[in-house]
Short mmCIF file of C-alpha atoms and ligand atoms in Angstrom, two decimals:
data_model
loop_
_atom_site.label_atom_id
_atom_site.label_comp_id
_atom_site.label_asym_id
_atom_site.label_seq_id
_atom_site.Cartn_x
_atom_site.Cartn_y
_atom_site.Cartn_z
CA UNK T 1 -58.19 -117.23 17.18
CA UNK T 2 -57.98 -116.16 20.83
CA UNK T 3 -59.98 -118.95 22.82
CA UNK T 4 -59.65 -122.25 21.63
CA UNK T 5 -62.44 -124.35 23.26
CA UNK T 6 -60.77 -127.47 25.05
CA UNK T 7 -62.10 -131.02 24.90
CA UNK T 8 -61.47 -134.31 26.38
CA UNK T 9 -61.64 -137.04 24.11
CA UNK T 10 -60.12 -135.12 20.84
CA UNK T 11 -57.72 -132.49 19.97
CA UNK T 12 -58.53 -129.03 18.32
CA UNK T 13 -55.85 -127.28 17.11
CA UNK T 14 -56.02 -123.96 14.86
CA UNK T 15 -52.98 -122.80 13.24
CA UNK T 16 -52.27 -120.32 9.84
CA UNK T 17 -56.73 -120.72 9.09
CA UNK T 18 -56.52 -124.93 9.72
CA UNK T 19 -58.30 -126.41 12.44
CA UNK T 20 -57.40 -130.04 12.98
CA UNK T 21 -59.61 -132.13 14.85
CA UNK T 22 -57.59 -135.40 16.18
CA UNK T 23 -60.10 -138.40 17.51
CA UNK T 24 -57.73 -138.87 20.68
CA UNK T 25 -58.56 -142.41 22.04
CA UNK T 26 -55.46 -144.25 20.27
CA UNK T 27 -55.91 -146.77 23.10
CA UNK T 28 -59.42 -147.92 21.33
CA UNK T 29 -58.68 -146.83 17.65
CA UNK T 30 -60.73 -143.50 18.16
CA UNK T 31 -64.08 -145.70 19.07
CA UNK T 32 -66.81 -143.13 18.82
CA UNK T 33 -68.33 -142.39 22.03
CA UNK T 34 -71.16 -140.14 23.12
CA UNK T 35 -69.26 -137.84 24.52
CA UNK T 36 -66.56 -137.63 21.49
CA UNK T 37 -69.71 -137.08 19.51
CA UNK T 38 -70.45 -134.17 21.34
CA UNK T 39 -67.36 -132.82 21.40
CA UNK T 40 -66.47 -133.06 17.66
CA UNK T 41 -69.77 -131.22 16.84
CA UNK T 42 -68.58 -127.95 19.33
CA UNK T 43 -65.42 -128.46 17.31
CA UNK T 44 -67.32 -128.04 13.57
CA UNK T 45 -69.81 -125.33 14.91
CA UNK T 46 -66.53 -123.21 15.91
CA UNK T 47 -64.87 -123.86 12.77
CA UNK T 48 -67.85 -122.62 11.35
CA UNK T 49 -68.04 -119.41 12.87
CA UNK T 50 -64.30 -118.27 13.22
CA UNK T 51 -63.87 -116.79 9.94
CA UNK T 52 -60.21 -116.90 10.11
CA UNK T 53 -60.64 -120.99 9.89
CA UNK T 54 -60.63 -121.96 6.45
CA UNK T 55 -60.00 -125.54 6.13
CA UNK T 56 -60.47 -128.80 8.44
CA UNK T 57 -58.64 -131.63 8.90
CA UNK T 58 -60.17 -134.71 10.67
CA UNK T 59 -57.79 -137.05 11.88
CA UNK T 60 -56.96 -140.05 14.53
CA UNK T 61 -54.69 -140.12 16.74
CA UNK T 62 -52.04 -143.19 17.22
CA UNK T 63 -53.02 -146.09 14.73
CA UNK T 64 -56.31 -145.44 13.90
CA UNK T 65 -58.17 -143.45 12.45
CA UNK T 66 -61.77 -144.47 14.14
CA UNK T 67 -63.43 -148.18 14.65
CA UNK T 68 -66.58 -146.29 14.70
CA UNK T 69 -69.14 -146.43 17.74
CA UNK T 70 -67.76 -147.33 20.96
CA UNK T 71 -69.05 -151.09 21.36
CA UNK T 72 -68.58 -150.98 25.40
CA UNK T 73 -70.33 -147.85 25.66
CA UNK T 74 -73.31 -149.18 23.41
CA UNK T 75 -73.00 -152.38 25.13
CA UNK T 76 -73.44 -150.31 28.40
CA UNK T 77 -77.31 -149.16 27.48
CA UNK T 78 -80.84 -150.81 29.07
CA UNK T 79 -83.75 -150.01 29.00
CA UNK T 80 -85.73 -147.87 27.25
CA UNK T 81 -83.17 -147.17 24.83
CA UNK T 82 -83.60 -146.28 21.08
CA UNK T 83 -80.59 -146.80 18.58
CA UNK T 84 -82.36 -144.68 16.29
CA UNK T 85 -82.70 -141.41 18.77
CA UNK T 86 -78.85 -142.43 19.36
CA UNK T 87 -78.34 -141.63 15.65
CA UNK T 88 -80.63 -138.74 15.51
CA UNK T 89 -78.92 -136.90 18.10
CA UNK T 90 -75.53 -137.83 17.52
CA UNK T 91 -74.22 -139.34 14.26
CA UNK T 92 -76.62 -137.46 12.28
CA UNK T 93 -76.18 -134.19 13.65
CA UNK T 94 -72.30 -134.73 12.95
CA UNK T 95 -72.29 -135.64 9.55
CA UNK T 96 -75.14 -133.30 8.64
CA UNK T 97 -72.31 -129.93 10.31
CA UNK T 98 -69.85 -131.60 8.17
CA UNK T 99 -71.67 -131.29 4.74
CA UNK T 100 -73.25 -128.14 5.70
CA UNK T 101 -69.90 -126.47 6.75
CA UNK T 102 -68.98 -124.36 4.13
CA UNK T 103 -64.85 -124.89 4.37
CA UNK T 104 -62.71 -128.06 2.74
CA UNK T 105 -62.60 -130.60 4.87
CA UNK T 106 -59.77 -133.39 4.50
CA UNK T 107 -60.16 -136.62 6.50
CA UNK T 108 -56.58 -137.47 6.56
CA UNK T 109 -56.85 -141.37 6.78
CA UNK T 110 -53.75 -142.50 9.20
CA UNK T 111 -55.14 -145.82 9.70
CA UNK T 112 -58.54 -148.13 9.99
CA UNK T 113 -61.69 -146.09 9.63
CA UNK T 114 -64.65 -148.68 10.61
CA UNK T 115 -68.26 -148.09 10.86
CA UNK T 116 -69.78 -144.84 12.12
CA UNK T 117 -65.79 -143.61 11.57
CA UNK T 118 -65.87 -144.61 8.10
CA UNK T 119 -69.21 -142.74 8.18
CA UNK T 120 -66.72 -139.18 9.12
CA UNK T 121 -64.30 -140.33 6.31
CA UNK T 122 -66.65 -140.28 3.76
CA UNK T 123 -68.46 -137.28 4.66
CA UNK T 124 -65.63 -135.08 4.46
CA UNK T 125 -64.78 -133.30 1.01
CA UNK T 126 -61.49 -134.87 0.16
CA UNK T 127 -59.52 -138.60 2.02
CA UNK T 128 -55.63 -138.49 2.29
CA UNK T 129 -55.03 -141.94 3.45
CA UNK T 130 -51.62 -143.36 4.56
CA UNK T 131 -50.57 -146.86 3.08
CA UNK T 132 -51.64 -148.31 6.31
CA UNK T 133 -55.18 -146.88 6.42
CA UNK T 134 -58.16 -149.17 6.02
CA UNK T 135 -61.36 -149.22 5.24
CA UNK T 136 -64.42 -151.69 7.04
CA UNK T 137 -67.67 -150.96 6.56
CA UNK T 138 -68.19 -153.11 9.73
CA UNK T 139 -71.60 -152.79 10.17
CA UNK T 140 -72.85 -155.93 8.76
CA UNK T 141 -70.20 -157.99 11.42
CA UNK T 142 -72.52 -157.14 14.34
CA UNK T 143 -75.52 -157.67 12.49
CA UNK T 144 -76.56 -154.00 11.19
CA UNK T 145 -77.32 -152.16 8.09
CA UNK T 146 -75.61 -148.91 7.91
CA UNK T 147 -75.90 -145.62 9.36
CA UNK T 148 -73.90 -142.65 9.67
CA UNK T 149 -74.72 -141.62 6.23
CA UNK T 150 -72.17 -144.70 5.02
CA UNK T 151 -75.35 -145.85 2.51
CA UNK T 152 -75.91 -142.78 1.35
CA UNK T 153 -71.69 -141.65 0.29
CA UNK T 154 -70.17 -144.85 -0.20
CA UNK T 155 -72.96 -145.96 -3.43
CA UNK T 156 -72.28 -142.32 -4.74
CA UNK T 157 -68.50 -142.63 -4.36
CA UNK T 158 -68.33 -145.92 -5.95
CA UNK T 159 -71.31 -147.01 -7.44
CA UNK T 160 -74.50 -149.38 -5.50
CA UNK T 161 -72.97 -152.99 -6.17
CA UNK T 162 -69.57 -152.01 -4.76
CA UNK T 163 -70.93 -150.24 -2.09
CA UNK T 164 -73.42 -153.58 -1.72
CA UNK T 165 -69.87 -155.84 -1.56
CA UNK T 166 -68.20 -153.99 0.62
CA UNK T 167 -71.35 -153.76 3.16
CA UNK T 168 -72.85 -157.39 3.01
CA UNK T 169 -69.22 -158.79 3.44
CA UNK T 170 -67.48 -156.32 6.12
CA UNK T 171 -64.34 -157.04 4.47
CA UNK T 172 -61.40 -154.93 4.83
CA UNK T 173 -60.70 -152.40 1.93
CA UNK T 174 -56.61 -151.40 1.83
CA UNK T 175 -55.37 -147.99 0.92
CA UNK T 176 -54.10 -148.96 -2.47
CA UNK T 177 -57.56 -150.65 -3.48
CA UNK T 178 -59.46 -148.01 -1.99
CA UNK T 179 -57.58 -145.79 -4.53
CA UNK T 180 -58.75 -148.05 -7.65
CA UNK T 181 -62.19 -147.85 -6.08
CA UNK T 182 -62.36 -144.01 -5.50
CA UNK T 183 -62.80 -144.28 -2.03
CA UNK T 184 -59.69 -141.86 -1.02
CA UNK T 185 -58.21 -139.27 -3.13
CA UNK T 186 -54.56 -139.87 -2.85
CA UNK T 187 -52.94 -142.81 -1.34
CA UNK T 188 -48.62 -141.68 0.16
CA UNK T 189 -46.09 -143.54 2.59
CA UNK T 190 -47.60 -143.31 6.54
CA UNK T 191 -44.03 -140.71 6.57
CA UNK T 192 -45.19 -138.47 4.05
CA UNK T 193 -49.10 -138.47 5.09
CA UNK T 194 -49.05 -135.09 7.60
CA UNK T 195 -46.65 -132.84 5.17
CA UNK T 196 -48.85 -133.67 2.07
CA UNK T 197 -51.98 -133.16 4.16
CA UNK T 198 -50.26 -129.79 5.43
CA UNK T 199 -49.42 -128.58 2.05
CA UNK T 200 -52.58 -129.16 0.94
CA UNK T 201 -54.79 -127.78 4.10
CA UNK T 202 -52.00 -124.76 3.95
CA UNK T 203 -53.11 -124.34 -0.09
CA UNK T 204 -57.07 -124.48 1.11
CA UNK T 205 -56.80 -121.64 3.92
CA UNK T 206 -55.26 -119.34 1.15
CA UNK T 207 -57.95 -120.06 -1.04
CA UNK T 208 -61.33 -118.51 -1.98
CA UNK T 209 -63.30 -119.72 0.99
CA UNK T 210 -66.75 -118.48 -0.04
CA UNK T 211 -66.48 -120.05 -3.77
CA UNK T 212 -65.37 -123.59 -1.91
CA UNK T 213 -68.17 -123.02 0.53
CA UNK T 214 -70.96 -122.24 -2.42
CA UNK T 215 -69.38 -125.67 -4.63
CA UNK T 216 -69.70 -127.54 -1.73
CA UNK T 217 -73.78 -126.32 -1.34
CA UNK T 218 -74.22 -126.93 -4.68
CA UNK T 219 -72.75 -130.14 -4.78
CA UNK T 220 -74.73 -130.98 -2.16
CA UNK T 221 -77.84 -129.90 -3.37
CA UNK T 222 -78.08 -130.76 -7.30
CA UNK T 223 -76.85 -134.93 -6.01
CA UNK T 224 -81.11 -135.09 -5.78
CA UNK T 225 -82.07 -132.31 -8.60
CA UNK T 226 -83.18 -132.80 -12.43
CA UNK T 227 -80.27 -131.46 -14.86
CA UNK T 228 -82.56 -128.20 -15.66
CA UNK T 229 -83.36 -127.50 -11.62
CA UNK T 230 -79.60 -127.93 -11.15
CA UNK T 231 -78.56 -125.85 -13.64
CA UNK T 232 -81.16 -122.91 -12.02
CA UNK T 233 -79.74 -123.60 -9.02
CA UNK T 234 -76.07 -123.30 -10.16
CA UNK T 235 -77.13 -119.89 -11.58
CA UNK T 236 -78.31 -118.69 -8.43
CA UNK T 237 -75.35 -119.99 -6.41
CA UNK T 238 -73.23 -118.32 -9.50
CA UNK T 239 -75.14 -114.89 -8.39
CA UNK T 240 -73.83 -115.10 -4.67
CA UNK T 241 -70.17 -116.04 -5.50
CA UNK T 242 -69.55 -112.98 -7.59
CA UNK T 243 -70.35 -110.83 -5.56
CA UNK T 244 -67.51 -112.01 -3.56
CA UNK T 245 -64.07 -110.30 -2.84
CA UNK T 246 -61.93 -113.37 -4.06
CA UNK T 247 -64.11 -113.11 -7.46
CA UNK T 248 -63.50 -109.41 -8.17
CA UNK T 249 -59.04 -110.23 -6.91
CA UNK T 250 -59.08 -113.21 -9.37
CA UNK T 251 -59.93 -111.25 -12.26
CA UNK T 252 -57.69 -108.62 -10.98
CA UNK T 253 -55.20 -110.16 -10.72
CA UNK T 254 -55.31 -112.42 -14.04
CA UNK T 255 -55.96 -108.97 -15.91
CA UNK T 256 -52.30 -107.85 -14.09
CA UNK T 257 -50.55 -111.07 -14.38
CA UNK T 258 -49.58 -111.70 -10.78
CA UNK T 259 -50.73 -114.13 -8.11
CA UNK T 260 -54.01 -113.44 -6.57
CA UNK T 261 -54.06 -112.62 -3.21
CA UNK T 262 -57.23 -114.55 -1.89
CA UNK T 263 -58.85 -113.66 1.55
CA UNK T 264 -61.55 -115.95 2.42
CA UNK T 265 -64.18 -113.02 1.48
C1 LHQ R 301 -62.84 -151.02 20.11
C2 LHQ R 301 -63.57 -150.85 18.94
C3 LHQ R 301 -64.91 -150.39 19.03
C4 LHQ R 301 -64.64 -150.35 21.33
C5 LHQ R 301 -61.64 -151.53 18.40
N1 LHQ R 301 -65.40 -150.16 20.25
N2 LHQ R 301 -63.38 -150.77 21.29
C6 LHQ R 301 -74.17 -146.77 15.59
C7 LHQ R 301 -75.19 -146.83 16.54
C8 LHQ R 301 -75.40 -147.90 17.39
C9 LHQ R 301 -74.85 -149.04 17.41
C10 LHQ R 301 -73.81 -149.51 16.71
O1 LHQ R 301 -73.14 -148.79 15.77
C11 LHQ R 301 -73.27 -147.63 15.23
C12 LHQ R 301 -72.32 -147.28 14.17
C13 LHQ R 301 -71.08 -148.12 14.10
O2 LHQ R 301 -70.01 -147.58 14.10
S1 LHQ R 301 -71.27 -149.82 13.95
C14 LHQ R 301 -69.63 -150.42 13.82
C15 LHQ R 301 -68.88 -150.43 15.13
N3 LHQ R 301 -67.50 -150.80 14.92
C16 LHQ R 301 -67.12 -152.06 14.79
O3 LHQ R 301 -67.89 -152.99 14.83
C17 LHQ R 301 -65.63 -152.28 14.59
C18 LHQ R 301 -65.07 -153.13 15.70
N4 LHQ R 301 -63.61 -153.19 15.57
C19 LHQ R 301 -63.00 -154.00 14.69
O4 LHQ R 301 -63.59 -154.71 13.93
C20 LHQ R 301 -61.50 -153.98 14.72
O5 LHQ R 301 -61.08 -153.46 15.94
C21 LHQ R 301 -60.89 -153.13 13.57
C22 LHQ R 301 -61.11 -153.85 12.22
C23 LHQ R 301 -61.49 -151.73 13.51
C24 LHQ R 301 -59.38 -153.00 13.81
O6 LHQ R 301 -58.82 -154.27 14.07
P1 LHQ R 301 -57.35 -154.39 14.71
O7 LHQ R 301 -56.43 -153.49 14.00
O8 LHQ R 301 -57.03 -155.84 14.75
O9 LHQ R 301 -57.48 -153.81 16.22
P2 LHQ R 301 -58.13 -154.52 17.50
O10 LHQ R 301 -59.37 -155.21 17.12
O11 LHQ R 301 -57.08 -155.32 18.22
O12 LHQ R 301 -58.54 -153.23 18.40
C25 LHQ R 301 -57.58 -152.53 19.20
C26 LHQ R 301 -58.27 -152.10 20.48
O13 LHQ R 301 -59.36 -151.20 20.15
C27 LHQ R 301 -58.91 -153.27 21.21
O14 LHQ R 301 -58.88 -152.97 22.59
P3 LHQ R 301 -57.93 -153.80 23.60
O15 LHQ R 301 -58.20 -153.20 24.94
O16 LHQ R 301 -58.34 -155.25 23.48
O17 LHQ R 301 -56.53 -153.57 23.10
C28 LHQ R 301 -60.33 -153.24 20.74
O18 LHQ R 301 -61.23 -153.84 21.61
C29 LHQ R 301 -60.58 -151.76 20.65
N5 LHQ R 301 -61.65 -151.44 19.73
N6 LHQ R 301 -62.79 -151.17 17.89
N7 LHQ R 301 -65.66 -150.16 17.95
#
């Protein structure tokens, strides 16, 4: 990639087909401001068109990972001002390009992830989380019900009267219970958390992009389908995805016993 867009409140960096996004206001634990908002969804619309990204990480920099919307910036507003067009145009727009994008994309969970940032955790396709990550659903401490898509992920990740608990009370979900819960995928030591994320990122951009892009759509897609629409749909996704390079080199190359050599096509 020749012209990496630059950005003020978080880091892009592309490197052997990974983009890593890093929320880069340590100072506030990644807060989510307007601005950030904007910024991260430049970032996902270029990972979606440079084909030689092929998996995203989402990370925070310093000790969080994000404490969700920026309370002194959303303290700031008067007037006419409608939370709900703030969502619209910002939160919902972000997690929408992060379900739509058709790479892996591993939040990898280096410390609290509250509110609206909990909302990016979950709607990534796989959570790394250090020992010291957390999880708050925070909403319900300043008196709200969720948003971010947080209602929507966190029943299907771990069932409604979990999800319930952990929104009514606010409390603070650690690494290792998030694990029993099925909240992250893999809990290791804060030391170990970027080399197992790289190995794994590094596994994702040599993989067949277009058959993780089509299992993410039709993951998406048959969560709201009746088992005989879903299986129609899987057929027709099934149509697309082999008719793609990486299909015809798998079979090659099970059929000559070597390694296949994916390229994203
Ligand atoms: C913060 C924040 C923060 C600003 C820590 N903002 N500075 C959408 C639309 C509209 C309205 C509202 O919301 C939404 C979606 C949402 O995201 S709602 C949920 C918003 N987030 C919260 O309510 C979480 C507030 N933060 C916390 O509860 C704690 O900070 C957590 C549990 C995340 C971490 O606690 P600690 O590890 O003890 O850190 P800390 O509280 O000491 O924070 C460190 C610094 O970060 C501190 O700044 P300072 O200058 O005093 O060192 C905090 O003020 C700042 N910070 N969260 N959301």
């Amino acid at each position: 990639m020749t012209n990496q867009p630059s950005f003020e409140t978080i880091r892009f960096d592309v490197a052997d087909g990974v983009a890593t996004i890093t929320l880069n206001r340590p100072d506030k634990l990644n807060a989510l401001t307007t601005s950030m908002s904007k910024e991260l969804l430049a970032a996902l619309k270029t990972c979606a068109s440079e084909q030689t990204i092929r998996c995203v990480v989402i990370t925070g920099a310093g000790r969080g990972f994000s404490a969700g919307q920026d309370l002194a910036e959303f303290g700031q507003v008067t007037g006419k001002f409608s939370v709900g067009d703030h969502l619209r145009h910002g939160y919902n727009r972000l997690i929408l390009a992060m379900r739509a994008l058709e790479k892996p994309i591993i939040a990898k969970v280096n410390g609290v992830a509250a509110g609206a940032g909990l909302g990016l955790a979950l709607a990534a396709d796989l959570r790394i989380a250090s020992e010291k990550a957390s999880f708050v659903t925070a909403f319900i401490g300043i008196g709200l019900a969720p948003d971010s898509g947080v209602s929507w992920h966190l029943q299907r990740l771990i069932g409604p009267a979990r999800a319930f608990e952990l929104l009514a009370s606010g409390r603070k979900v650690r690494a290792e219970e998030a694990l029993t819960l099925g909240l992250v995928n893999q809990v290791v030591s804060a030391e170990a958390l970027d080399a197992t994320v790289a190995a794994m990122a590094g596994q994702f951009a040599q993989a067949p992009t277009r058959g993780i892009g089509l299992t993410k759509r039709v993951l998406n897609k048959v969560t709201a389908m009746p088992l005989a629409e879903a299986l129609e749909y899987e057929a027709q996704i099934q149509d697309i995805a082999i008719q793609t390079d990486d299909h015809k080199e798998g079979v090659q190359a099970f059929f000559e016993k070597r390694p296949p050599q994916f390229t994203g096509k």
